[in-house]
Short mmCIF file of C-alpha atoms in Angstrom, two decimals:
data_model
loop_
_atom_site.label_atom_id
_atom_site.label_comp_id
_atom_site.label_asym_id
_atom_site.label_seq_id
_atom_site.Cartn_x
_atom_site.Cartn_y
_atom_site.Cartn_z
CA MET K 1 -13.77 -9.49 -54.66
CA GLN K 2 -10.08 -8.14 -55.04
CA ARG K 3 -7.90 -9.02 -58.16
CA ILE K 4 -3.96 -8.60 -58.07
CA SER K 5 -2.56 -9.13 -61.49
CA PHE K 6 0.77 -8.28 -63.21
CA ASP K 7 2.36 -9.36 -66.34
CA SER K 8 6.08 -9.11 -67.34
CA ALA K 9 5.02 -7.68 -70.56
CA ASP K 10 3.35 -5.02 -69.27
CA LEU K 11 5.77 -3.50 -67.36
CA PRO K 12 8.57 -0.88 -68.40
CA GLY K 13 12.15 -1.09 -69.35
CA ASP K 14 14.18 -3.88 -71.28
CA GLU K 15 13.79 -7.42 -70.70
CA ARG K 16 16.22 -7.75 -67.69
CA LEU K 17 14.80 -4.67 -65.57
CA ARG K 18 10.85 -6.37 -66.64
CA LYS K 19 12.44 -9.46 -65.17
CA ASP K 20 13.81 -8.25 -62.15
CA ARG K 21 10.75 -6.00 -61.48
CA TRP K 22 8.45 -8.88 -61.55
CA VAL K 23 10.33 -11.04 -59.31
CA ASP K 24 10.61 -8.29 -56.73
CA SER K 25 7.13 -7.85 -56.97
CA LEU K 26 6.20 -11.57 -56.41
CA SER K 27 8.27 -11.63 -53.37
CA SER K 28 7.19 -8.38 -51.98
CA GLY K 29 3.56 -8.49 -52.97
CA TYR K 30 0.68 -10.55 -51.50
CA VAL K 31 2.07 -13.86 -52.31
CA ARG K 32 5.36 -13.27 -50.78
CA LEU K 33 7.25 -15.95 -53.06
CA ARG K 34 10.38 -15.94 -54.44
CA ALA K 35 11.29 -16.88 -58.24
CA ASP K 36 14.53 -18.15 -59.69
CA ALA K 37 14.20 -17.20 -63.70
CA ARG K 38 15.31 -19.75 -66.22
CA PRO K 39 18.49 -18.71 -67.43
CA ASN K 40 19.58 -17.91 -71.15
CA VAL K 41 15.85 -17.76 -72.68
CA PRO K 42 13.48 -14.47 -72.95
CA PHE K 43 11.72 -14.01 -69.62
CA ASP K 44 8.29 -13.61 -69.24
CA GLY K 45 5.84 -14.08 -66.17
CA GLN K 46 2.45 -13.75 -65.51
CA LEU K 47 0.38 -13.86 -61.98
CA LYS K 48 -3.50 -13.73 -61.37
CA ILE K 49 -4.94 -13.93 -58.13
CA MET K 50 -8.56 -13.56 -56.95
CA LEU K 51 -9.19 -12.68 -53.04
CA LEU K 52 -12.37 -14.56 -51.78
CA GLY K 53 -12.75 -13.11 -48.38
CA GLN K 54 -10.27 -15.84 -46.24
CA ALA K 55 -9.85 -17.69 -49.34
CA ALA K 56 -7.88 -17.37 -52.65
CA ILE K 57 -7.15 -18.63 -56.00
CA GLY K 58 -4.29 -17.84 -58.53
CA ARG K 59 -2.08 -18.98 -61.30
CA ILE K 60 1.65 -18.23 -62.21
CA CYS K 61 3.24 -19.23 -65.12
CA GLY K 62 6.48 -18.24 -67.20
CA THR K 63 10.07 -18.91 -67.38
CA VAL K 64 10.45 -19.71 -64.28
CA LYS K 65 12.36 -22.82 -62.92
CA THR K 66 11.62 -22.79 -59.39
CA ILE K 67 8.99 -20.78 -56.97
CA SER K 68 9.64 -20.93 -53.00
CA ARG K 69 8.47 -19.66 -49.91
CA GLY K 70 11.16 -19.71 -47.27
CA ALA K 71 11.81 -18.78 -43.60
CA ALA K 72 12.37 -15.03 -44.61
CA GLU K 73 9.27 -14.95 -45.96
CA ILE K 74 6.85 -16.70 -43.81
CA ALA K 75 8.68 -14.52 -41.15
CA ILE K 76 7.20 -11.50 -42.53
CA GLU K 77 3.83 -13.50 -43.01
CA ASN K 78 3.31 -16.70 -41.18
CA THR K 79 -0.33 -17.65 -42.04
CA ASP K 80 -1.72 -20.83 -41.26
CA ASN K 81 -3.34 -21.64 -44.14
CA ALA K 82 -3.68 -25.02 -46.43
CA VAL K 83 -2.52 -24.40 -50.17
CA LEU K 84 -3.77 -27.12 -53.05
CA LEU K 85 -1.15 -26.92 -55.91
CA LEU K 86 -2.58 -27.91 -59.09
CA ASN K 87 -0.10 -28.52 -62.29
CA SER K 88 -1.79 -27.00 -64.83
CA GLY K 89 1.01 -27.35 -67.21
CA THR K 90 1.65 -30.22 -69.37
CA ASP K 91 4.70 -31.62 -67.62
CA GLU K 92 5.85 -32.90 -64.18
CA MET K 93 6.81 -30.46 -61.45
CA LEU K 94 8.19 -31.43 -58.54
CA VAL K 95 7.17 -29.94 -55.09
CA GLU K 96 9.29 -30.23 -52.05
CA GLN K 97 7.95 -29.68 -48.30
CA SER K 98 9.39 -30.90 -44.71
CA GLY K 99 11.72 -33.24 -46.13
CA LYS K 100 9.51 -35.26 -48.78
CA SER K 101 8.86 -34.92 -52.67
CA VAL K 102 6.06 -35.13 -54.70
CA ALA K 103 6.04 -35.23 -58.47
CA CYS K 104 2.91 -33.96 -59.84
CA THR K 105 2.11 -35.06 -63.59
CA ALA K 106 0.01 -32.93 -65.99
CA GLY K 107 -3.64 -32.22 -63.98
CA ALA K 108 -2.40 -33.61 -60.54
CA ALA K 109 -1.94 -32.17 -57.19
CA VAL K 110 -0.69 -31.94 -53.97
CA LEU K 111 -1.94 -30.29 -50.74
CA ILE K 112 1.07 -28.41 -48.85
CA GLU K 113 1.20 -26.14 -45.65
CA GLN K 114 1.99 -22.20 -46.21
CA CYS K 115 3.76 -22.06 -42.75
CA VAL K 116 6.18 -24.32 -43.92
CA PRO K 117 9.08 -23.70 -46.49
CA SER K 118 8.29 -25.47 -50.04
CA THR K 119 9.83 -25.45 -53.14
CA ILE K 120 8.14 -26.09 -56.66
CA ASN K 121 10.50 -27.35 -59.33
CA VAL K 122 9.79 -27.14 -62.95
CA SER K 123 11.16 -29.43 -65.93
CA ALA K 124 14.56 -27.65 -67.38
CA GLN K 125 12.79 -27.59 -70.83
CA HIS K 126 9.66 -26.15 -69.83
CA HIS K 127 7.36 -22.88 -68.32
CA CYS K 128 5.99 -22.77 -64.76
CA ASN K 129 2.33 -23.34 -65.15
CA PHE K 130 0.38 -23.88 -61.76
CA MET K 131 -3.10 -22.93 -60.04
CA ALA K 132 -2.95 -22.36 -56.17
CA ILE K 133 -6.44 -22.83 -53.78
CA GLN K 134 -5.47 -21.17 -50.38
CA LEU K 135 -7.68 -21.75 -47.53
CA PRO K 136 -7.45 -21.49 -43.77
CA ARG K 137 -6.72 -24.86 -42.31
CA GLN K 138 -9.33 -24.52 -39.81
CA GLN K 139 -11.91 -24.32 -42.55
CA LEU K 140 -11.04 -27.63 -44.19
CA ARG K 141 -10.57 -29.07 -41.00
CA GLY K 142 -14.38 -28.50 -40.37
CA GLN K 143 -15.20 -30.93 -43.03
CA THR K 144 -12.34 -33.90 -43.01
CA CYS K 145 -10.73 -34.85 -39.74
CA ASN K 146 -7.85 -36.38 -41.36
CA VAL K 147 -6.44 -33.14 -43.61
CA GLU K 148 -3.50 -33.29 -41.72
CA ASP K 149 -2.71 -36.76 -43.04
CA ARG K 150 -2.98 -35.21 -46.80
CA PHE K 151 -0.21 -32.53 -46.86
CA MET K 152 2.39 -33.91 -49.33
CA THR K 153 0.26 -36.68 -50.35
CA PRO K 154 0.04 -37.05 -54.14
CA ILE K 155 -3.58 -36.51 -55.69
CA PRO K 156 -3.91 -38.04 -59.12
CA ALA K 157 -5.30 -36.10 -61.97
CA SER K 158 -8.61 -37.33 -61.96
CA ALA K 159 -9.65 -36.01 -58.56
CA PRO K 160 -8.83 -31.75 -58.71
CA ALA K 161 -10.35 -31.95 -62.24
CA LEU K 162 -13.87 -29.81 -61.20
CA ALA K 163 -11.80 -27.64 -59.21
CA TYR K 164 -9.57 -26.88 -61.90
CA ALA K 165 -12.79 -26.12 -63.96
CA TYR K 166 -13.81 -23.76 -61.15
CA VAL K 167 -10.77 -21.84 -60.43
CA GLU K 168 -10.13 -21.47 -64.30
CA THR K 169 -13.70 -20.42 -64.83
CA LEU K 170 -13.59 -17.62 -61.74
CA LEU K 171 -10.05 -16.23 -63.17
CA LYS K 172 -11.81 -15.37 -66.10
CA LEU K 173 -14.61 -13.71 -64.82
CA SER K 174 -15.16 -9.87 -65.55
CA GLY K 175 -17.14 -7.03 -65.78
CA ALA K 176 -20.89 -7.39 -65.33
CA ALA K 177 -20.04 -11.47 -64.37
CA GLU K 178 -18.26 -10.53 -61.46
CA GLN K 179 -21.11 -8.80 -59.76
CA ALA K 180 -23.13 -12.00 -60.61
CA ASP K 181 -24.26 -14.39 -57.82
CA ILE K 182 -21.62 -16.98 -58.17
CA PRO K 183 -18.69 -15.08 -56.75
CA ARG K 184 -20.36 -14.25 -53.31
CA PHE K 185 -20.32 -18.15 -53.03
CA ALA K 186 -17.11 -18.93 -54.42
CA ALA K 187 -15.21 -19.46 -51.16
CA ASP K 188 -17.67 -22.12 -49.73
CA HIS K 189 -17.82 -24.05 -53.08
CA ILE K 190 -13.84 -23.90 -53.16
CA ALA K 191 -13.77 -25.21 -50.34
CA ASP K 192 -16.34 -28.00 -50.80
CA LEU K 193 -13.86 -28.64 -54.24
CA VAL K 194 -10.69 -29.21 -51.92
CA VAL K 195 -12.18 -31.43 -49.87
CA ALA K 196 -13.56 -33.61 -52.24
CA ALA K 197 -10.26 -33.76 -54.11
CA VAL K 198 -8.25 -34.61 -50.93
CA ALA K 199 -10.87 -37.03 -49.81
CA LEU K 200 -10.33 -39.15 -52.33
CA LYS K 201 -7.89 -42.34 -52.33
CA THR K 202 -4.32 -41.15 -53.12
CA LEU K 203 -1.55 -43.04 -55.05
CA HIS K 204 0.08 -44.35 -52.10
CA GLN K 205 -3.19 -44.78 -49.45
CA GLU K 206 -4.44 -48.09 -48.80
CA THR K 207 -7.57 -46.79 -47.25
CA GLN K 208 -11.23 -46.89 -49.02
CA ALA K 209 -12.38 -43.40 -50.08
CA PRO K 210 -15.37 -42.21 -51.75
CA SER K 211 -15.49 -42.24 -55.51
CA LEU K 212 -14.88 -39.06 -57.30
CA ARG K 213 -18.73 -38.49 -58.53
CA ALA K 214 -20.27 -39.41 -54.89
CA ALA K 215 -17.27 -36.45 -53.45
CA ARG K 216 -19.12 -34.32 -56.22
CA PHE K 217 -22.50 -35.09 -55.08
CA GLU K 218 -21.66 -34.19 -51.74
CA THR K 219 -20.70 -30.84 -52.96
CA VAL K 220 -24.20 -30.54 -54.45
CA ARG K 221 -26.06 -31.87 -51.59
CA ARG K 222 -24.31 -29.22 -49.34
CA GLU K 223 -25.04 -26.40 -51.91
CA LEU K 224 -28.60 -27.77 -51.28
CA ASP K 225 -28.55 -27.66 -47.83
CA ARG K 226 -27.32 -23.86 -47.86
CA ASN K 227 -30.02 -22.63 -50.23
CA PHE K 228 -33.31 -24.62 -50.02
CA MET K 229 -35.47 -22.03 -48.79
CA MET K 230 -34.65 -19.71 -51.37
CA PRO K 231 -38.11 -18.85 -53.42
CA GLY K 232 -37.35 -19.84 -57.00
CA PHE K 233 -33.85 -22.20 -56.08
CA SER K 234 -34.12 -24.45 -59.06
CA LEU K 235 -31.74 -27.34 -60.44
CA THR K 236 -30.47 -24.34 -62.85
CA ALA K 237 -29.82 -22.25 -60.41
CA LEU K 238 -27.75 -24.78 -58.22
CA ALA K 239 -25.83 -25.66 -61.59
CA ARG K 240 -24.73 -22.17 -62.22
CA ARG K 241 -23.79 -22.08 -58.48
CA LEU K 242 -21.45 -24.79 -59.18
CA LEU K 243 -20.14 -23.85 -62.68
CA VAL K 244 -21.63 -27.24 -64.02
CA SER K 245 -24.46 -28.23 -66.57
CA PRO K 246 -27.96 -29.00 -65.10
CA ARG K 247 -27.95 -32.05 -66.87
CA TYR K 248 -24.70 -33.16 -64.65
CA VAL K 249 -26.14 -32.19 -61.68
CA GLN K 250 -29.11 -34.07 -62.65
CA ALA K 251 -27.28 -36.83 -63.56
CA LEU K 252 -25.86 -37.38 -59.91
CA PHE K 253 -29.15 -37.30 -58.38
CA SER K 254 -30.07 -39.79 -60.42
CA GLU K 255 -26.68 -42.10 -59.80
CA ALA K 256 -27.70 -41.47 -55.99
CA GLY K 257 -31.27 -42.83 -56.66
CA THR K 258 -33.31 -39.49 -56.47
CA SER K 259 -34.08 -36.41 -58.09
CA PHE K 260 -33.17 -32.46 -57.37
CA THR K 261 -37.06 -31.70 -56.80
CA GLY K 262 -37.41 -34.74 -54.32
CA GLU K 263 -34.55 -33.97 -52.42
CA LEU K 264 -35.80 -29.72 -52.72
CA THR K 265 -39.01 -30.43 -51.55
CA THR K 266 -37.98 -33.07 -48.49
CA ARG K 267 -35.70 -30.27 -47.29
CA ARG K 268 -38.60 -27.39 -47.51
CA LEU K 269 -40.95 -29.74 -46.03
CA MET K 270 -38.80 -31.04 -43.27
CA ARG K 271 -38.35 -27.51 -42.23
CA ALA K 272 -42.09 -26.27 -42.42
CA HIS K 273 -42.84 -29.11 -40.04
CA GLU K 274 -40.06 -27.97 -37.77
CA MET K 275 -41.48 -24.72 -37.85
CA LEU K 276 -45.00 -25.52 -37.42
CA ALA K 277 -44.18 -27.78 -34.49
CA SER K 278 -42.21 -25.18 -32.68
CA PRO K 279 -43.98 -22.74 -30.18
CA HIS K 280 -41.19 -20.30 -31.11
CA TYR K 281 -43.00 -19.27 -34.72
CA ALA K 282 -46.10 -19.53 -33.24
CA HIS K 283 -47.36 -16.27 -34.30
CA MET K 284 -46.45 -17.01 -38.08
CA LYS K 285 -49.83 -18.05 -39.84
CA VAL K 286 -49.77 -21.51 -42.17
CA MET K 287 -49.11 -19.70 -45.47
CA ASP K 288 -46.38 -17.30 -43.92
CA VAL K 289 -44.24 -20.80 -42.92
CA ALA K 290 -45.25 -21.84 -46.49
CA TYR K 291 -43.69 -18.77 -48.09
CA GLU K 292 -40.64 -18.67 -45.54
CA CYS K 293 -39.61 -22.65 -46.53
CA GLY K 294 -39.80 -21.65 -50.39
CA PHE K 295 -43.22 -22.50 -51.52
CA PRO K 296 -44.41 -21.18 -54.29
CA THR K 297 -48.61 -21.72 -53.32
CA VAL K 298 -50.12 -22.17 -50.00
CA SER K 299 -52.50 -25.19 -52.00
CA HIS K 300 -49.41 -26.75 -53.16
CA PHE K 301 -47.92 -26.53 -50.18
CA HIS K 302 -51.05 -27.96 -48.26
CA ARG K 303 -51.53 -31.02 -50.85
CA ILE K 304 -47.50 -32.16 -50.50
CA PHE K 305 -47.44 -31.67 -46.70
CA ARG K 306 -50.79 -33.85 -46.18
CA ARG K 307 -49.08 -36.32 -48.36
CA HIS K 308 -45.76 -36.47 -46.55
CA PHE K 309 -46.98 -36.64 -42.98
CA ASP K 310 -50.64 -37.68 -43.03
CA ALA K 311 -51.96 -34.68 -41.57
CA THR K 312 -52.81 -31.00 -42.67
CA PRO K 313 -50.45 -28.35 -41.45
CA GLY K 314 -52.93 -26.79 -39.47
CA GLU K 315 -53.21 -30.46 -37.48
CA VAL K 316 -49.38 -30.21 -36.99
CA ARG K 317 -49.77 -26.71 -35.21
CA ASP K 318 -52.76 -27.59 -33.22
CA ARG K 319 -50.92 -30.83 -31.34
CA ALA K 320 -47.81 -28.66 -30.74
CA ILE K 321 -50.12 -25.96 -28.98
CA THR K 322 -52.00 -28.51 -26.96
#
């Protein structure tokens, strides 16, 4: 996991030189952006970026009136990425792209294309303060079929709230925390949260869309699908990966009329049945299948398997062989 961070206050020279160096670093570095400093005020600028494989998250704030990505920057590095811009400041920012303008109030967001020129304009009296989540467009296409319709469509403040909190937490990670499990799975989490945000009904859409909590529950289910076979996987482990509390995750399951334990057990049982009924796993003992699917003990596995399928694991295997 790579970090990029520079603060104008840490640069050498007087204020004017620090401003010029910070602006130059922004345009020539990883982000490839142009910045126009606000005139007649002391300059300050901060940039934080975390690279997570093909994804990236970042935050820019300071006495900047516009941030833009033009044809010159695109010619240097033309990437087919989608970028979710989240207004983490207190005042409105205006995002312009492809002849459209979207006014993002505090907490609101908009999805833009990185391969198309864009400009972010900040209110004349206030600092620039926004977060950005960058993902390959194809990654979003794989999870939502209409991502092309979501560009430059206002996303109300309630929709990206979880994405905002997640990015904020990741950017604050340091030291030993960076070696924990969270960063290894962060790219998938980020993609799920972006999809959840852009899939919601936006200010100018009439089509019905899932509720925010339903979208968040879908993120929870995807994470469960990825990890249900891990021994010792628990509600606490799931919540830790999503940077939320176990109680919050439990409430999402309850609202859906199910439970974490029930969903976890069902997935493990279905996978075990699939393995026992397949000749590809005939070489494995029943207890090996049980452990492979995340069951802590063979006796527990036998008991709930028979209750669920009205047959023992051995009987399922025998039927498959004969």
